[in-house]
PDB file of C-alpha atoms and ligand atoms in Angstrom:
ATOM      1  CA  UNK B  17     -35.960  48.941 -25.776  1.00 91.00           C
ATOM      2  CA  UNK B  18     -38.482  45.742 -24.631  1.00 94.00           C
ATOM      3  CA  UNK B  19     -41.607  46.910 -24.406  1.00 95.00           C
ATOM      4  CA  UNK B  20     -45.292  45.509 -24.171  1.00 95.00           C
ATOM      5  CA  UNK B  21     -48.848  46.777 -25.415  1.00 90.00           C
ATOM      6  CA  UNK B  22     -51.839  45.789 -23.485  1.00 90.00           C
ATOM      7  CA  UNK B  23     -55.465  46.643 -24.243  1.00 87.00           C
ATOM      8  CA  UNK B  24     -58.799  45.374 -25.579  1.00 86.00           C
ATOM      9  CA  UNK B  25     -58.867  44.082 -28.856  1.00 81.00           C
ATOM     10  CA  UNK B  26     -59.859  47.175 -31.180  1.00 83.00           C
ATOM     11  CA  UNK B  27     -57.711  49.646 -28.860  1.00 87.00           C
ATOM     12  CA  UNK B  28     -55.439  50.393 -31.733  1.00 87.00           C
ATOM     13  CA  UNK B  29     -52.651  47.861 -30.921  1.00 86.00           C
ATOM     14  CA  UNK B  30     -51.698  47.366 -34.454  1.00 85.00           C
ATOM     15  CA  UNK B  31     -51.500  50.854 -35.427  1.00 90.00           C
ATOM     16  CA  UNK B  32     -49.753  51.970 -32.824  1.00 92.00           C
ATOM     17  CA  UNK B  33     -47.290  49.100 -32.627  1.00 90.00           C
ATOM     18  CA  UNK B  34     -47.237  49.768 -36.514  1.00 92.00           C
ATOM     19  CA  UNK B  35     -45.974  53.388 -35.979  1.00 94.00           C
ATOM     20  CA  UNK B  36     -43.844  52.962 -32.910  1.00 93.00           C
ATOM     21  CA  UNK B  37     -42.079  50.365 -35.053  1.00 92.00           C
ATOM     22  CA  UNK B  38     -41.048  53.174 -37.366  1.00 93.00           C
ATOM     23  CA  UNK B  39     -40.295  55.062 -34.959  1.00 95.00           C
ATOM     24  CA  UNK B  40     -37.816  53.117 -32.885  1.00 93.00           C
ATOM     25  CA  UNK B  41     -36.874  50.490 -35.956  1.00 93.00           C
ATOM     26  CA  UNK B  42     -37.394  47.059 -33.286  1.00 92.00           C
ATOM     27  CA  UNK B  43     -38.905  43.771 -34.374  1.00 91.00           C
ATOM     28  CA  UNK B  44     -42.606  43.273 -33.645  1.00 91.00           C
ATOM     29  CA  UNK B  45     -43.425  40.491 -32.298  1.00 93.00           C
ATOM     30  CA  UNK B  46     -47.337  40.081 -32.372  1.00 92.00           C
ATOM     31  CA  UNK B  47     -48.600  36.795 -30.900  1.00 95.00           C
ATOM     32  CA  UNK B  48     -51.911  36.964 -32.993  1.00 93.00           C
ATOM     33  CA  UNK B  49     -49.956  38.080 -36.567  1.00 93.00           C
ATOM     34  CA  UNK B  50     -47.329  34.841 -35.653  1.00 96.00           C
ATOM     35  CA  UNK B  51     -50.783  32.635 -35.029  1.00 97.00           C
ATOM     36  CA  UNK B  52     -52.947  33.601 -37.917  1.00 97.00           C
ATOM     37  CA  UNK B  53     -49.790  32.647 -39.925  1.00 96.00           C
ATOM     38  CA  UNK B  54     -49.239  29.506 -37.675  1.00 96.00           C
ATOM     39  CA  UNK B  55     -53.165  28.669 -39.180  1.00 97.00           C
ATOM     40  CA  UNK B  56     -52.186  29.381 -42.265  1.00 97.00           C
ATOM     41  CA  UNK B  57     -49.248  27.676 -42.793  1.00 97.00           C
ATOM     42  CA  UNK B  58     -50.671  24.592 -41.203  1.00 97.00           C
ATOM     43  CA  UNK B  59     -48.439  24.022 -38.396  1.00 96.00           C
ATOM     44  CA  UNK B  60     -48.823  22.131 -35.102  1.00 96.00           C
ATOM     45  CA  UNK B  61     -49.528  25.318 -32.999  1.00 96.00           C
ATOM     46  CA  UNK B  62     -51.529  26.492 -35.987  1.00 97.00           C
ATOM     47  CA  UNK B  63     -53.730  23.729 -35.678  1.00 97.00           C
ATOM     48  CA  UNK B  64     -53.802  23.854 -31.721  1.00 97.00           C
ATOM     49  CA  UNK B  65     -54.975  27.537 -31.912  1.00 97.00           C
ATOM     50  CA  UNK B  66     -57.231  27.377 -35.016  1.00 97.00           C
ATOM     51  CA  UNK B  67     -60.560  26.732 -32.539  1.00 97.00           C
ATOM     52  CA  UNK B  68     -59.551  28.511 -29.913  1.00 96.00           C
ATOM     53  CA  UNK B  69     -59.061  31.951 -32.376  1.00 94.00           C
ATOM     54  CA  UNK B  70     -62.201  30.899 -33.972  1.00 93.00           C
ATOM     55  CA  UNK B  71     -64.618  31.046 -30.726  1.00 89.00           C
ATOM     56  CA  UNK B  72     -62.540  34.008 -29.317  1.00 84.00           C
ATOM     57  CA  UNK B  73     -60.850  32.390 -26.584  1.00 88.00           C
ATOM     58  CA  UNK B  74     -57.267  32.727 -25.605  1.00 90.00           C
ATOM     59  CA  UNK B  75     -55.053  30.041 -26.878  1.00 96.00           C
ATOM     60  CA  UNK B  76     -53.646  28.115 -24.297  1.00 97.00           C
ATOM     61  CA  UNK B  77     -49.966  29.540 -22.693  1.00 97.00           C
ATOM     62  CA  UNK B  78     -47.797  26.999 -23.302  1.00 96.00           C
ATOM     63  CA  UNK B  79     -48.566  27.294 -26.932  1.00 97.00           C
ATOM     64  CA  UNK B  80     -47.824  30.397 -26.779  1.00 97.00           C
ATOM     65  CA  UNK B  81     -44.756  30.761 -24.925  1.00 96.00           C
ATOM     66  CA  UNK B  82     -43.295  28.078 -27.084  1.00 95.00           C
ATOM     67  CA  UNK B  83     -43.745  30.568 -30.068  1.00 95.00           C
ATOM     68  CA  UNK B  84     -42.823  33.783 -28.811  1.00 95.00           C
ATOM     69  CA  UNK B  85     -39.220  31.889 -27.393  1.00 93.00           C
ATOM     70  CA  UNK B  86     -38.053  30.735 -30.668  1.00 92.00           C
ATOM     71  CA  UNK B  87     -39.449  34.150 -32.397  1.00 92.00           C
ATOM     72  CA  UNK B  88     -36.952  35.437 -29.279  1.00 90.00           C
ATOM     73  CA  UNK B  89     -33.879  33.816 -30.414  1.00 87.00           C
ATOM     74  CA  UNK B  90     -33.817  34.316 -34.322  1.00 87.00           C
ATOM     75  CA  UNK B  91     -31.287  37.158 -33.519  1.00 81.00           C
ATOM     76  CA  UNK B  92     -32.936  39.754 -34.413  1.00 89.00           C
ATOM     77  CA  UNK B  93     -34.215  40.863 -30.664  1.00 88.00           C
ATOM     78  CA  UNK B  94     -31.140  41.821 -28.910  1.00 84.00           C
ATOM     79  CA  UNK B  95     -31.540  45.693 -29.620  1.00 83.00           C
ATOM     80  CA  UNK B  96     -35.139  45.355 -28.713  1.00 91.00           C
ATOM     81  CA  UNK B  97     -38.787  44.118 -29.108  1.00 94.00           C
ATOM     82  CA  UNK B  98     -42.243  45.279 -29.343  1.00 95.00           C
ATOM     83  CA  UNK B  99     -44.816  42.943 -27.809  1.00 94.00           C
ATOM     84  CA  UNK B 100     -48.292  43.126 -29.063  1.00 90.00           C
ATOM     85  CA  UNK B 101     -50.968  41.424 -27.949  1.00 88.00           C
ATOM     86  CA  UNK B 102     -48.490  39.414 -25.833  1.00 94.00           C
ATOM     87  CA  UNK B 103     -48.367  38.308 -22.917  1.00 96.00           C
ATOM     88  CA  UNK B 104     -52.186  38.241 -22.107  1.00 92.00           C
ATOM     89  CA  UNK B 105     -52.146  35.997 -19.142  1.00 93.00           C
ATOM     90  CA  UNK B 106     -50.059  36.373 -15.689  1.00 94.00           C
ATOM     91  CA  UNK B 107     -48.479  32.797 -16.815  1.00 95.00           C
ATOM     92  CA  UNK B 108     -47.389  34.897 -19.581  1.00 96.00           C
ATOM     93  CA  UNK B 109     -45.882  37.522 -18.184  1.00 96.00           C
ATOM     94  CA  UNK B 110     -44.283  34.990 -15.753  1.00 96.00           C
ATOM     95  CA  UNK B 111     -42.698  33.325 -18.876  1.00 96.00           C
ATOM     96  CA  UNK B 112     -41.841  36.401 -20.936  1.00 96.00           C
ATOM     97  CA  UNK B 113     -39.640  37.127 -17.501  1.00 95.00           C
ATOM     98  CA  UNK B 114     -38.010  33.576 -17.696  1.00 95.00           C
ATOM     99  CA  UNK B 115     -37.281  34.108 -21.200  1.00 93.00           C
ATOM    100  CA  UNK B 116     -36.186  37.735 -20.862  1.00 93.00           C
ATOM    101  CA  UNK B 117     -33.870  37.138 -18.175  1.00 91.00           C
ATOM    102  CA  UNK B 118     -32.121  34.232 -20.131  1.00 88.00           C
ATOM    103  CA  UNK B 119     -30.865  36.029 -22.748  1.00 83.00           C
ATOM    104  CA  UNK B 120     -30.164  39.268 -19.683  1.00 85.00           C
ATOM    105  CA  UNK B 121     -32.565  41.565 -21.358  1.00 86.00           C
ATOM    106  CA  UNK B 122     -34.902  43.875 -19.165  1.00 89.00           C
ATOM    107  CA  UNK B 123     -38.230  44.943 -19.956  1.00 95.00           C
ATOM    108  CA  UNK B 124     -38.350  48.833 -20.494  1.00 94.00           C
ATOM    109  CA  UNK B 125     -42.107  49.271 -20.517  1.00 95.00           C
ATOM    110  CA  UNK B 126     -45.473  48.356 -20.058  1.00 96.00           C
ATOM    111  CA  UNK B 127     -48.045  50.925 -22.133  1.00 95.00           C
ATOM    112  CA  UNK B 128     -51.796  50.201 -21.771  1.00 94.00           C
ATOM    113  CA  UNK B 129     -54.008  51.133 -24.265  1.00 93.00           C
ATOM    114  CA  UNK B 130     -56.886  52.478 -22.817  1.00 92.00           C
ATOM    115  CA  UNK B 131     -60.268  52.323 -24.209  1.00 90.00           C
ATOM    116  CA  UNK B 132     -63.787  51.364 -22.716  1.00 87.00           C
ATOM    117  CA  UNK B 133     -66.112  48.581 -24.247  1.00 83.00           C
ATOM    118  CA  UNK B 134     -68.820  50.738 -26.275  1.00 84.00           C
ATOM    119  CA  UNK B 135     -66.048  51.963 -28.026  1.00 85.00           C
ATOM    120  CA  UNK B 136     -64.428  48.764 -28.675  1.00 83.00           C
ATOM    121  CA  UNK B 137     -67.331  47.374 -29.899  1.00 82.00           C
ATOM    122  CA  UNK B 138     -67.918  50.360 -32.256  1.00 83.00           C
ATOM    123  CA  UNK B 139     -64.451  49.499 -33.864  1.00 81.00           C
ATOM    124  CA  UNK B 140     -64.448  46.262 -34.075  1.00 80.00           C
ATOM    125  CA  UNK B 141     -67.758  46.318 -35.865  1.00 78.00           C
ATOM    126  CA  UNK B 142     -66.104  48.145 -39.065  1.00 77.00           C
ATOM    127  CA  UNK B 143     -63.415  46.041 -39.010  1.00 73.00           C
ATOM    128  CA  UNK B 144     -64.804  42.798 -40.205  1.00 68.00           C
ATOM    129  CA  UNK B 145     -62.192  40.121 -39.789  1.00 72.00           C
ATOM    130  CA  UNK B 146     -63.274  36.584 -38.812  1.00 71.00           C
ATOM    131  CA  UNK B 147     -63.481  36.972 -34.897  1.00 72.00           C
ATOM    132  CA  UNK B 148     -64.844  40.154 -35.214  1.00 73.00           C
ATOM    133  CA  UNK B 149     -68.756  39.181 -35.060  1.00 78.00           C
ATOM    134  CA  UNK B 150     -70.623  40.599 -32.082  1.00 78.00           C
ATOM    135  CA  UNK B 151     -70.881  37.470 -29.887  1.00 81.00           C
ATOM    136  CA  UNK B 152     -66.657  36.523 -30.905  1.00 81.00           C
ATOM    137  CA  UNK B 153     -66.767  40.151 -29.764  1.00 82.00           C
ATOM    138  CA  UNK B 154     -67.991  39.812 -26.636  1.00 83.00           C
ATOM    139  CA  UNK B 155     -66.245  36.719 -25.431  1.00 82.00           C
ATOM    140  CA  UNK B 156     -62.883  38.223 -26.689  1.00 81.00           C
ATOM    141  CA  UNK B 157     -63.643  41.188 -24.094  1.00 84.00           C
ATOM    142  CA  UNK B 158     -64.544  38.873 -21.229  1.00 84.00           C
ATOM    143  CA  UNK B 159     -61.282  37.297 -21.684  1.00 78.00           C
ATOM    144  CA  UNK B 160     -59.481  40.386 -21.598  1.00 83.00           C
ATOM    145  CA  UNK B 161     -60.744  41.753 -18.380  1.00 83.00           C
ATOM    146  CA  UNK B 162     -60.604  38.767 -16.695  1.00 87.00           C
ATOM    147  CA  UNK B 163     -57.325  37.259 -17.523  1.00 86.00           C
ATOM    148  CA  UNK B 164     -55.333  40.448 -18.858  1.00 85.00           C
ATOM    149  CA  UNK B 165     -56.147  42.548 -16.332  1.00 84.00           C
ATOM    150  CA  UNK B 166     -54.398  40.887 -13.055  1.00 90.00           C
ATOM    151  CA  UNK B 167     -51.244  40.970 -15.741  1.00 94.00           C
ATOM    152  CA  UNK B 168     -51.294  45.283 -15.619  1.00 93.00           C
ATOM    153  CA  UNK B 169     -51.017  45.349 -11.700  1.00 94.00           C
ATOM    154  CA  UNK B 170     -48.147  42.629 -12.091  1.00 96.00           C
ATOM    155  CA  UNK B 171     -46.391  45.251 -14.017  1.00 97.00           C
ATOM    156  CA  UNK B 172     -47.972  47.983 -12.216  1.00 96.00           C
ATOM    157  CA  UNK B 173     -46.157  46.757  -9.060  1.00 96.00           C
ATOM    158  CA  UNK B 174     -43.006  46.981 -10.505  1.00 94.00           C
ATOM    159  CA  UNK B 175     -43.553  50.230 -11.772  1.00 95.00           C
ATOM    160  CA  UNK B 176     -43.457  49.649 -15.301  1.00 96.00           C
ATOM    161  CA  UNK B 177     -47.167  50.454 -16.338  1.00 97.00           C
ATOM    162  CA  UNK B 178     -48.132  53.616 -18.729  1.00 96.00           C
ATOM    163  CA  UNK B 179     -51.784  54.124 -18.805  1.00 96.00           C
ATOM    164  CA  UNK B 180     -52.926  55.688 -21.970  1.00 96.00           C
ATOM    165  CA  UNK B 181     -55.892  57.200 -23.767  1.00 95.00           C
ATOM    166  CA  UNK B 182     -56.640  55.628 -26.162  1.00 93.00           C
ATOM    167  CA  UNK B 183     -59.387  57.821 -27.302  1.00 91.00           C
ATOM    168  CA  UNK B 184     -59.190  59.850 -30.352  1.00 91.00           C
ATOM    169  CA  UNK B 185     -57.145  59.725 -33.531  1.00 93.00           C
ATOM    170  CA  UNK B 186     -54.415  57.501 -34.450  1.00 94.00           C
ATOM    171  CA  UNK B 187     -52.007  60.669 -34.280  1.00 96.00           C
ATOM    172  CA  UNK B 188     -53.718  61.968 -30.902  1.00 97.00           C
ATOM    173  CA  UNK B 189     -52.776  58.550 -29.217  1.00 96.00           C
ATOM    174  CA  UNK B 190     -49.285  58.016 -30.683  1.00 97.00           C
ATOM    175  CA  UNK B 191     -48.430  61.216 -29.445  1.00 97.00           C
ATOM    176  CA  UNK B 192     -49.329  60.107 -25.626  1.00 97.00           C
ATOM    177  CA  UNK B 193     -47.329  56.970 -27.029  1.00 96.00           C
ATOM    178  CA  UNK B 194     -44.294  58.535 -28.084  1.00 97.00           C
ATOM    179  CA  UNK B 195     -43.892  60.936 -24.910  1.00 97.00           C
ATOM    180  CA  UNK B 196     -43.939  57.820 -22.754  1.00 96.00           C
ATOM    181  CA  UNK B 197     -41.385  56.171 -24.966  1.00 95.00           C
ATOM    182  CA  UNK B 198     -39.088  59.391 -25.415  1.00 96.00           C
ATOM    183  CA  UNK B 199     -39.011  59.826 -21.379  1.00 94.00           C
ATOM    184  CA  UNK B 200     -38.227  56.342 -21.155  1.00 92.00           C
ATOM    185  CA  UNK B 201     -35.300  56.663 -23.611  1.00 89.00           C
ATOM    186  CA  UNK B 202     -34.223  59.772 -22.019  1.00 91.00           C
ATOM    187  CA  UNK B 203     -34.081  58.136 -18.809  1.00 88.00           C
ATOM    188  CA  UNK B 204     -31.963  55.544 -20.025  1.00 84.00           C
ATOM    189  CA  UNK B 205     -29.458  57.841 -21.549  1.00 85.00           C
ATOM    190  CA  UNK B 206     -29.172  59.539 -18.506  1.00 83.00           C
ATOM    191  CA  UNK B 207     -28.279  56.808 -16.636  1.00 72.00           C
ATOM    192  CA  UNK B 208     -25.869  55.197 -18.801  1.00 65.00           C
ATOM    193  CA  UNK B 209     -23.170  58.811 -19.096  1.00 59.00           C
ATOM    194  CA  UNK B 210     -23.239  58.494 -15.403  1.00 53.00           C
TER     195      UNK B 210
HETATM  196  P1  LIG Q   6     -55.057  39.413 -31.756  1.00 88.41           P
HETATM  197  O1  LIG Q   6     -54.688  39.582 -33.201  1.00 88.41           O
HETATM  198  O2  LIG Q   6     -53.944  39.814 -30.842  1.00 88.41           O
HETATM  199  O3  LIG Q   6     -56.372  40.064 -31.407  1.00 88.41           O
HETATM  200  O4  LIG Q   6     -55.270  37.841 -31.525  1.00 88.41           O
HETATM  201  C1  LIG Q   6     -56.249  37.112 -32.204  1.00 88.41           C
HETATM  202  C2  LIG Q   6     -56.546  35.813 -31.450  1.00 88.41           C
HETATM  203  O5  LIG Q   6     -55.353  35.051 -31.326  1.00 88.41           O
HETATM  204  C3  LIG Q   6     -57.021  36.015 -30.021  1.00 88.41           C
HETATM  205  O6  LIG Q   6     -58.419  36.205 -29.944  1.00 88.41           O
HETATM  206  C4  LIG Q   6     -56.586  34.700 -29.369  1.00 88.41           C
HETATM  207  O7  LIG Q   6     -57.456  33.637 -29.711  1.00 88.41           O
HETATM  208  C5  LIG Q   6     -55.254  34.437 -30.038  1.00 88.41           C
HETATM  209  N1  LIG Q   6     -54.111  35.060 -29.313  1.00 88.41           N
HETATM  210  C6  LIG Q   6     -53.266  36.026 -29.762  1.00 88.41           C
HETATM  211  N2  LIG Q   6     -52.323  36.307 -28.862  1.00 88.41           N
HETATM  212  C7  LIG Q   6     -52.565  35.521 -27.785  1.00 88.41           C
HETATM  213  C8  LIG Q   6     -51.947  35.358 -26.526  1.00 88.41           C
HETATM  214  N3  LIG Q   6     -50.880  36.084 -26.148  1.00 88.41           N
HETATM  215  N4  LIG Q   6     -52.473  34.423 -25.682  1.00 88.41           N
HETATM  216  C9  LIG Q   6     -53.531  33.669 -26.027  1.00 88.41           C
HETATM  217  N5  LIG Q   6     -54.171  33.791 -27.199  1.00 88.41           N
HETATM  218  C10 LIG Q   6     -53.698  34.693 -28.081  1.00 88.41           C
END
């Protein structure tokens, strides 16, 4: 199964993706995770994202394209993939599709994490990692409803988007998680012994 998380920074992408990787045992493939390393390490897209990640903003596509196609064809992706935090931009999507349809693998799924500002903020505030201060904050939420949002009616079109709450606790929202997932897979499996 190919599927995407979308939502605000603070939704719970991590700890969802974390647990729905357990679940369904697929490589997770988080665009942020692969760029904090790219920093770390040094690299060329490390050091073209570095002040971008620093003042919040969203490092350009190309960049990231580039990263998540060779992440895409180390092998390990052909039973599946969880994208997190990926794509954030319609040119992303757009290129995730290229890419996807390359190697003849469909997306499955689309599952927004749903979860207003106030609460994002509240989060986020106990978190503490480098882009977390409140004006990083901020900018990193202007970003996502302006450039991440025209990406959920994309998919919503097409009839891949799950809206989800993302209120309450980590086991509260993986449940809504894992029904999506289980009617997906259900569906699938239905339509394959025909
Ligand atoms: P994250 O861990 O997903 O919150 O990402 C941390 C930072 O990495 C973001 O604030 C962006 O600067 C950058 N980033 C991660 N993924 C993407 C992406 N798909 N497109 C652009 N920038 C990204």
């Amino acid at each position: 199964m190919r599927l995407i998380f979308i939502g605000p920074p603070g939704a719970g992408k991590g700890t969802q993706s974390q647990r729905l990787l357990e679940y369904l045992g697929i490589p997770h493939l988080s665009t942020g995770d692969m760029l904090r390393e790219a920093v770390r390490e040094q690299t060329e897209a490390g050091r073209l994202a570095a002040p971008y990640m620093d003042a919040g903003q969203l490092v350009p596509d190309d960049v990231i394209i580039k990263l998540v196609d060779e992440r895409l064809h180390e092998g390990d992706c052909d039973q599946g993939a969880l994208f997190d935090g990926f794509p954030r931009t319609l040119a992303q999507g757009r290129g995730l599709d290229k890419m996807l349809e390359r190697v003849g693998l469909p997306l499955d799924v689309v599952i927004e994490l749903d979860v207003d500002d106030a609460e994002v903020i509240r989060r986020l505030a106990g978190r503490g990692r480098n882009d977390d201060k409140p004006a990083v904050i901020a900018e990193r939420l202007k970003g996502y409803w302006n450039t991440t949002r025209p990406l959920l009616k994309y998919y919503q079109d097409r009839g891949l988007l799950h809206v989800i709450d993302g209120r309450g606790t980590p086991e509260e929202v993986f449940d809504r998680v894992r029904t999506v997932v289980d009617g997906i897979r259900r569906r699938q499996e239905g339509v394959t012994a025909t």
